[in-house]
CSV table of C-alpha atoms in Angstrom, one decimal:
chain,number,residue,atom,x,y,z
O,5,MET,CA,-26.8,-1.5,-68.7
O,6,THR,CA,-27.3,-5.3,-68.5
O,7,SER,CA,-23.9,-6.0,-70.1
O,8,THR,CA,-22.1,-3.6,-67.8
O,9,LEU,CA,-23.5,-5.3,-64.7
O,10,THR,CA,-22.6,-8.7,-66.1
O,11,ARG,CA,-19.1,-7.6,-66.8
O,12,ASN,CA,-18.7,-6.3,-63.3
O,13,ALA,CA,-20.1,-9.5,-61.8
O,14,PHE,CA,-17.7,-11.6,-63.7
O,15,ARG,CA,-14.8,-9.3,-62.9
O,16,SER,CA,-15.5,-10.0,-59.2
O,17,LEU,CA,-15.2,-13.7,-59.7
O,18,ARG,CA,-11.8,-13.5,-61.3
O,19,PRO,CA,-8.9,-15.3,-59.4
O,20,ARG,CA,-7.0,-13.2,-56.9
O,21,PRO,CA,-3.5,-11.9,-58.1
O,22,PRO,CA,-0.7,-14.2,-57.1
O,23,ALA,CA,0.5,-11.6,-54.2
O,24,ALA,CA,-3.0,-11.6,-52.6
O,25,ALA,CA,-3.1,-15.4,-52.7
O,26,TRP,CA,0.3,-15.7,-51.1
O,27,LEU,CA,-0.7,-13.3,-48.3
O,28,ALA,CA,-3.8,-15.4,-47.7
O,29,CYS,CA,-1.8,-18.5,-47.5
O,30,ALA,CA,0.9,-17.0,-45.3
O,31,ALA,CA,-1.8,-15.7,-42.9
O,32,ALA,CA,-3.3,-19.2,-42.7
O,33,LEU,CA,0.1,-20.7,-42.0
O,34,LEU,CA,0.9,-18.0,-39.3
O,35,LEU,CA,-2.3,-18.4,-37.3
O,36,PRO,CA,-1.3,-21.7,-35.6
O,37,ALA,CA,2.2,-20.3,-34.8
O,38,ALA,CA,0.6,-17.1,-33.3
O,39,SER,CA,-1.7,-19.2,-31.3
O,40,ARG,CA,1.3,-21.2,-30.0
O,41,VAL,CA,3.1,-18.0,-29.1
O,42,CYS,CA,0.1,-16.7,-27.1
O,43,ARG,CA,-0.2,-20.0,-25.3
O,44,ALA,CA,3.5,-19.9,-24.5
O,45,ALA,CA,3.1,-16.4,-23.1
O,46,ASP,CA,0.1,-17.4,-21.0
O,47,GLY,CA,2.1,-20.3,-19.7
O,48,ALA,CA,5.0,-18.1,-18.7
O,49,PHE,CA,2.8,-15.7,-16.8
O,50,ILE,CA,1.2,-18.7,-15.0
O,51,ASP,CA,4.6,-20.0,-14.0
O,52,ILE,CA,5.7,-16.5,-12.8
O,53,ALA,CA,2.5,-16.1,-10.8
O,54,ALA,CA,3.0,-19.5,-9.2
O,55,SER,CA,6.5,-18.5,-8.1
O,56,VAL,CA,5.3,-15.2,-6.5
O,57,GLN,CA,2.1,-16.6,-4.7
O,58,PRO,CA,4.1,-18.2,-1.8
O,59,LYS,CA,5.6,-14.8,-0.9
O,60,MET,CA,2.1,-13.2,-0.7
O,61,VAL,CA,0.0,-13.0,2.6
O,62,LYS,CA,-3.5,-11.9,3.6
O,63,ILE,CA,-3.8,-9.8,6.6
O,64,TYR,CA,-6.9,-9.5,8.8
O,65,GLY,CA,-7.4,-7.0,11.7
O,66,ALA,CA,-9.6,-4.1,12.8
O,67,GLY,CA,-12.4,-2.8,10.7
O,68,GLY,CA,-15.8,-4.2,9.5
O,69,LEU,CA,-17.8,-1.2,10.6
O,70,GLN,CA,-19.0,1.8,8.6
O,71,GLY,CA,-17.7,0.3,5.3
O,72,LEU,CA,-14.2,-0.1,6.7
O,73,GLU,CA,-12.8,-3.4,5.3
O,74,ALA,CA,-11.1,-5.5,8.0
O,75,TYR,CA,-8.4,-6.9,5.5
O,76,GLN,CA,-5.5,-5.9,3.3
O,77,SER,CA,-2.5,-7.4,1.6
O,78,GLY,CA,1.1,-7.8,2.4
O,79,PHE,CA,4.2,-9.8,1.3
O,80,LEU,CA,7.1,-11.6,3.1
O,81,ILE,CA,10.5,-9.8,3.1
O,82,SER,CA,12.5,-12.2,5.2
O,83,PRO,CA,12.7,-16.0,5.8
O,84,THR,CA,12.0,-15.5,9.4
O,85,GLY,CA,8.4,-14.0,8.9
O,86,HIS,CA,8.8,-10.3,8.4
O,87,VAL,CA,5.8,-9.0,6.5
O,88,LEU,CA,5.7,-5.6,4.6
O,89,THR,CA,2.3,-4.0,4.3
O,90,VAL,CA,0.6,-0.6,4.4
O,91,TRP,CA,0.0,1.2,7.6
O,92,SER,CA,-3.8,1.5,8.1
O,93,TYR,CA,-6.6,1.1,10.6
O,94,VAL,CA,-6.6,-2.6,9.9
O,95,LEU,CA,-3.4,-2.8,12.1
O,96,ASP,CA,-5.0,-0.8,14.9
O,97,THR,CA,-5.7,-3.9,17.0
O,98,ASP,CA,-3.8,-6.5,19.2
O,99,ASN,CA,-5.4,-9.2,17.1
O,100,VAL,CA,-3.8,-9.0,13.6
O,101,VAL,CA,-3.9,-12.4,11.8
O,102,VAL,CA,-1.6,-13.2,8.8
O,103,THR,CA,-2.5,-16.0,6.5
O,104,LEU,CA,0.1,-17.5,4.3
O,105,ASP,CA,-0.3,-18.9,0.8
O,106,ASP,CA,-0.7,-22.4,2.1
O,107,GLY,CA,-3.4,-21.4,4.5
O,108,ARG,CA,-1.4,-21.4,7.7
O,109,LYS,CA,-2.5,-18.6,10.0
O,110,TYR,CA,-0.3,-16.7,12.5
O,111,GLN,CA,-0.9,-14.0,15.1
O,112,ALA,CA,1.2,-11.0,14.0
O,113,SER,CA,3.0,-8.4,16.0
O,114,LEU,CA,3.7,-4.9,14.9
O,115,VAL,CA,7.5,-4.3,14.5
O,116,GLY,CA,7.2,-0.7,13.5
O,117,ALA,CA,5.8,1.7,10.9
O,118,ASP,CA,7.0,4.7,8.8
O,119,PRO,CA,4.2,7.3,8.7
O,120,ARG,CA,5.8,9.2,5.7
O,121,ARG,CA,5.5,6.3,3.4
O,122,GLU,CA,2.4,4.8,5.1
O,123,ILE,CA,4.1,1.3,5.4
O,124,ALA,CA,4.4,-1.1,8.4
O,125,VAL,CA,6.3,-4.2,9.1
O,126,LEU,CA,4.7,-7.1,10.9
O,127,LYS,CA,6.3,-10.3,12.4
O,128,ILE,CA,5.0,-13.8,12.6
O,129,ASP,CA,6.6,-16.7,14.3
O,130,ALA,CA,7.8,-18.7,11.3
O,131,ASP,CA,11.0,-19.5,9.5
O,132,SER,CA,12.3,-20.8,6.2
O,133,LEU,CA,9.7,-18.8,4.2
O,134,PRO,CA,10.0,-17.7,0.6
O,135,HIS,CA,10.3,-14.0,0.4
O,136,PHE,CA,11.2,-10.9,-1.6
O,137,ARG,CA,14.6,-9.2,-1.0
O,138,LEU,CA,13.8,-5.4,-1.2
O,139,SER,CA,17.4,-4.7,-2.3
O,140,ASP,CA,16.8,-6.7,-5.3
O,141,GLY,CA,13.9,-4.7,-6.5
O,142,VAL,CA,13.9,-3.7,-10.2
O,143,GLU,CA,12.9,-0.5,-11.9
O,144,PRO,CA,10.7,-1.0,-14.9
O,145,ALA,CA,10.5,1.4,-17.8
O,146,VAL,CA,7.3,3.1,-18.9
O,147,GLY,CA,5.4,0.6,-21.1
O,148,ASP,CA,6.9,-2.5,-19.4
O,149,ARG,CA,4.5,-5.2,-18.4
O,150,VAL,CA,3.8,-5.8,-14.7
O,151,LEU,CA,1.8,-8.0,-12.5
O,152,ALA,CA,-0.1,-6.9,-9.3
O,153,PHE,CA,-0.7,-9.5,-6.6
O,154,SER,CA,-3.2,-8.7,-3.8
O,155,ASN,CA,-6.2,-10.0,-1.8
O,156,LEU,CA,-8.6,-7.5,-3.5
O,157,PHE,CA,-12.1,-7.6,-2.1
O,158,GLY,CA,-10.9,-10.2,0.4
O,159,VAL,CA,-11.7,-13.1,-2.0
O,160,ALA,CA,-8.9,-15.3,-0.5
O,161,ALA,CA,-9.3,-16.4,3.0
O,162,GLY,CA,-7.3,-19.6,3.4
O,163,ASP,CA,-5.0,-21.3,1.0
O,164,GLU,CA,-6.5,-19.7,-2.1
O,165,ASP,CA,-4.1,-17.7,-4.4
O,166,ALA,CA,-3.9,-14.0,-4.2
O,167,SER,CA,-5.6,-12.3,-7.1
O,168,VAL,CA,-3.3,-11.3,-10.1
O,169,LEU,CA,-3.8,-8.3,-12.4
O,170,HIS,CA,-1.8,-7.8,-15.6
O,171,GLY,CA,-1.0,-4.3,-16.8
O,172,VAL,CA,1.7,-2.0,-17.9
O,173,VAL,CA,3.6,0.9,-16.2
O,174,SER,CA,1.8,4.0,-17.6
O,175,ALA,CA,4.1,6.7,-16.0
O,176,GLN,CA,6.8,7.2,-13.4
O,177,THR,CA,5.9,10.4,-11.5
O,178,GLN,CA,6.0,12.2,-8.1
O,179,LEU,CA,2.9,11.6,-6.0
O,180,ALA,CA,1.2,15.0,-5.5
O,181,ALA,CA,-2.1,14.1,-4.1
O,182,ARG,CA,-4.4,15.1,-1.2
O,183,ARG,CA,-6.8,13.0,1.0
O,184,GLY,CA,-9.6,15.0,2.1
O,185,ALA,CA,-8.3,18.3,3.6
O,186,PHE,CA,-4.8,16.9,4.1
O,187,GLU,CA,-2.0,16.3,2.0
O,188,THR,CA,-1.0,12.6,1.8
O,189,PRO,CA,2.1,12.0,3.9
O,190,TYR,CA,4.0,10.3,1.0
O,191,ASP,CA,5.7,12.8,-1.4
O,192,GLY,CA,7.9,10.7,-3.6
O,193,PRO,CA,8.2,8.7,-6.8
O,194,VAL,CA,5.5,6.2,-7.8
O,195,TYR,CA,4.7,4.0,-10.7
O,196,VAL,CA,1.3,4.6,-12.2
O,197,VAL,CA,-0.2,1.5,-13.7
O,198,ASP,CA,-3.2,0.9,-16.0
O,199,ALA,CA,-4.4,-2.2,-13.9
O,200,MET,CA,-7.3,-1.5,-11.5
O,201,THR,CA,-5.3,-2.0,-8.3
O,202,ASN,CA,-7.2,0.6,-6.4
O,203,ASN,CA,-9.6,-1.9,-4.7
O,204,PRO,CA,-10.5,-2.7,-1.2
O,205,GLY,CA,-7.9,-5.1,0.2
O,206,SER,CA,-5.4,-4.4,-2.5
O,207,ALA,CA,-3.2,-1.9,-0.6
O,208,GLY,CA,0.0,-3.6,0.6
O,209,GLY,CA,0.1,-6.0,-2.3
O,210,ALA,CA,3.1,-6.6,-4.6
O,211,LEU,CA,3.8,-5.2,-8.0
O,212,THR,CA,6.3,-7.4,-10.0
O,213,ASP,CA,7.8,-7.4,-13.4
O,214,ARG,CA,6.9,-10.2,-15.9
O,215,ARG,CA,9.8,-12.3,-14.4
O,216,GLY,CA,8.4,-12.1,-10.9
O,217,ASN,CA,11.0,-9.6,-9.6
O,218,LEU,CA,9.7,-7.1,-7.0
O,219,VAL,CA,8.8,-3.7,-8.4
O,220,GLY,CA,7.1,-2.0,-5.5
O,221,ILE,CA,4.2,-2.1,-3.0
O,222,LEU,CA,0.7,-1.2,-4.0
O,223,GLY,CA,-0.4,2.0,-2.5
O,224,LYS,CA,-3.6,2.8,-0.5
O,225,GLU,CA,-6.8,4.0,-2.0
O,226,LEU,CA,-6.3,7.5,-3.5
O,227,ARG,CA,-8.9,9.4,-5.5
O,228,ASN,CA,-8.7,12.6,-7.5
O,229,ALA,CA,-11.1,15.1,-5.9
O,230,LEU,CA,-11.5,17.0,-9.1
O,231,ASN,CA,-12.7,14.3,-11.5
O,232,ASN,CA,-13.5,11.5,-9.0
O,233,THR,CA,-11.1,9.1,-10.7
O,234,TRP,CA,-8.9,6.6,-8.7
O,235,LEU,CA,-5.1,6.5,-9.0
O,236,ASN,CA,-3.5,3.1,-9.4
O,237,TYR,CA,0.0,3.4,-8.2
O,238,ALA,CA,2.9,1.6,-6.4
O,239,ILE,CA,5.7,2.9,-4.3
O,240,PRO,CA,9.1,1.7,-5.8
O,241,ALA,CA,10.9,-1.0,-3.9
O,242,GLY,CA,14.1,1.3,-3.9
O,243,GLU,CA,12.0,3.8,-1.8
O,244,LEU,CA,11.4,1.1,0.8
O,245,VAL,CA,14.8,-0.2,1.6
O,246,THR,CA,15.9,2.5,4.1
O,247,PRO,CA,12.7,2.9,6.0
O,248,VAL,CA,12.3,-0.8,6.3
O,249,ASP,CA,15.9,-1.1,7.7
O,250,ASP,CA,15.1,1.7,10.2
O,251,ILE,CA,11.9,-0.1,11.3
O,252,LEU,CA,13.8,-3.4,11.8
O,253,ALA,CA,16.5,-1.4,13.7
O,254,GLY,CA,13.8,-0.3,16.1
O,255,LYS,CA,13.9,3.3,15.3
O,256,THR,CA,10.1,3.6,15.2
O,257,LEU,CA,9.3,1.5,18.2
O,258,PRO,CA,7.3,3.1,21.0
O,259,ARG,CA,9.6,5.0,23.4
O,260,LYS,CA,9.9,3.9,26.9
O,261,ILE,CA,10.5,6.3,29.7
O,262,ASP,CA,13.1,5.5,32.3
O,263,ASP,CA,14.8,7.5,35.0
O,264,SER,CA,18.0,7.8,33.0
O,265,ILE,CA,16.4,10.0,30.4
O,266,LYS,CA,16.6,13.7,31.2
O,267,LYS,CA,13.3,15.4,30.5
O,268,PRO,CA,12.9,19.0,29.5
O,269,ALA,CA,12.0,21.6,32.1
O,270,GLU,CA,9.0,22.7,30.2
O,271,PRO,CA,7.8,19.8,27.9
O,272,TRP,CA,4.8,19.5,25.8
O,273,THR,CA,1.6,18.4,27.5
O,274,LEU,CA,-1.8,17.7,26.4
O,275,ALA,CA,-2.8,21.0,27.8
O,276,ARG,CA,-0.2,22.8,25.6
O,277,VAL,CA,-1.2,20.7,22.6
O,278,GLY,CA,-4.8,21.8,23.2
O,279,VAL,CA,-6.4,18.4,23.2
O,280,ARG,CA,-8.3,16.2,25.7
O,281,LEU,CA,-8.1,12.5,25.0
O,282,VAL,CA,-10.9,10.0,25.8
O,283,PRO,CA,-10.9,8.7,29.4
O,284,ASP,CA,-8.0,6.4,30.1
O,285,VAL,CA,-10.0,3.5,31.4
O,286,LEU,CA,-8.0,0.5,30.0
O,287,SER,CA,-4.5,-0.6,30.3
O,288,ARG,CA,-4.1,0.5,26.6
O,289,THR,CA,-6.8,3.0,25.8
O,290,PRO,CA,-6.4,4.1,22.1
O,291,PRO,CA,-5.5,7.7,22.1
O,292,PHE,CA,-8.7,9.2,20.4
O,293,ILE,CA,-9.1,12.9,20.7
O,294,ASP,CA,-12.2,13.7,22.8
O,295,ALA,CA,-12.1,17.6,22.5
O,296,VAL,CA,-9.9,20.4,21.0
O,297,THR,CA,-9.3,23.7,22.8
O,298,PRO,CA,-10.0,26.7,20.6
O,299,ASP,CA,-7.0,28.8,19.4
O,300,SER,CA,-4.6,26.1,20.5
O,301,PRO,CA,-1.9,24.4,18.5
O,302,ALA,CA,-4.3,21.5,17.8
O,303,ALA,CA,-7.0,23.8,16.7
O,304,ARG,CA,-4.7,25.7,14.3
O,305,ALA,CA,-3.6,22.3,12.9
O,306,ARG,CA,-7.2,21.5,12.3
O,307,LEU,CA,-7.3,18.4,14.6
O,308,GLN,CA,-10.8,17.2,15.5
O,309,PRO,CA,-12.5,15.1,18.0
O,310,ASP,CA,-12.4,11.3,17.1
O,311,ASP,CA,-9.0,11.7,15.4
O,312,LEU,CA,-6.7,8.9,16.4
O,313,ILE,CA,-3.1,9.8,17.2
O,314,LEU,CA,-0.7,7.2,15.8
O,315,PHE,CA,2.7,8.7,15.9
O,316,VAL,CA,4.4,11.5,17.8
O,317,ASN,CA,7.6,12.6,16.1
O,318,ASN,CA,7.8,9.3,14.3
O,319,SER,CA,7.4,7.3,17.6
O,320,VAL,CA,4.4,4.8,17.6
O,321,VAL,CA,2.0,5.6,20.3
O,322,THR,CA,-0.5,2.9,21.1
O,323,SER,CA,-2.3,4.4,24.2
O,324,CYS,CA,-3.3,7.6,25.9
O,325,ALA,CA,-0.5,7.0,28.3
O,326,SER,CA,2.1,6.6,25.7
O,327,VAL,CA,1.1,9.9,24.1
O,328,VAL,CA,1.6,11.7,27.5
O,329,GLU,CA,5.0,10.0,28.0
O,330,THR,CA,6.3,10.7,24.5
O,331,LEU,CA,5.2,14.4,24.7
O,332,SER,CA,7.0,14.7,28.1
O,333,LEU,CA,10.4,14.2,26.2
O,334,ILE,CA,9.8,17.1,23.9
O,335,ASP,CA,10.7,20.7,24.9
O,336,HIS,CA,7.7,23.1,24.4
O,337,ILE,CA,9.8,25.3,22.1
O,338,ASP,CA,10.4,22.5,19.6
O,339,PRO,CA,7.7,21.6,17.0
O,340,VAL,CA,5.8,18.4,17.4
O,341,ARG,CA,4.8,16.3,14.4
O,342,LEU,CA,1.7,14.1,14.9
O,343,THR,CA,0.4,11.5,12.5
O,344,VAL,CA,-3.4,11.1,13.0
O,345,GLN,CA,-6.1,8.8,11.5
O,346,ARG,CA,-9.4,10.3,10.5
O,347,GLY,CA,-11.7,7.7,9.2
O,348,GLN,CA,-9.8,6.0,6.3
O,349,GLN,CA,-7.4,9.0,6.0
O,350,LEU,CA,-3.9,9.4,7.4
O,351,ALA,CA,-2.5,12.8,7.8
O,352,ASP,CA,0.6,14.6,9.3
O,353,VAL,CA,0.2,17.8,11.2
O,354,VAL,CA,2.9,20.0,12.8
O,355,LEU,CA,2.2,21.7,16.2
O,356,GLU,CA,4.1,24.8,17.3
O,357,THR,CA,3.6,27.1,20.3
O,358,LYS,CA,2.3,30.6,19.5
O,359,GLN,CA,5.1,33.1,19.5
């Protein structure tokens, strides 16, 4: 027994075969090279992030109550100060502030919004700004690396850089999701990414490829009601070109009523809709629903008190008066599409008169 153990012990001390020795030497030689490659890759990502940061903005507006964050992200899409972001309650105020990468702050005005894609365009009084061109957006393949830029958790307030997350495109799919009892307005292609982009403040941020080319806009918070998991997604840049062009062309601006417009003989009214709005005591009272009439079009569409009306047939409505004016242009036999905000949810409903 002793001799066997001794032989085994000496066998373990024999020199390695030449092949194993060469492998060990090769690994030792390759480690510094691999380290240099990693450092070069890190440096490339740092350079790309530095080129994207001047195009990013931080947006501050309404919120701050009941857990509603008063901030979100956006990015510049023109040299003259047009900002693309998501449509949300944060923009539901006259005091929206946009902070550039260098810390400059500007009062922003709402140019328009697209309720279907839940995007909005803001305008600040500035020029010669670095920006993304939506028409130059790229389409990554599944497995491609991407970078997500946003002001997640509101950590940047001045000239601090936007946060950057690194991930890959996990899937390209159609967004089929629901928020609460309502279907989400957007029903189109999205990129699903494995980076945790579904954080407060991230919505409206930019998703780029590893060269800094725009891929899409980070979507709003969306959670799977069945398993309570969050979906990290971005709307492709190609899906944004046409709606942004429409917004810039003024197709979603609030409609003004003048004497030259012929109104229908029997238009929609608040009574026909079946809602009473809050008392119109200000020059621009937000159009919150105060009460819903039973068995009315509003009741059948499941509208509720405290819902805020944002759009009537794609026209932005910013006050109780503008809701009444916009409805007065629509014949009562035609359906009316409303976009309403309920808490943090945005939903489309269609109202029709009972036949």
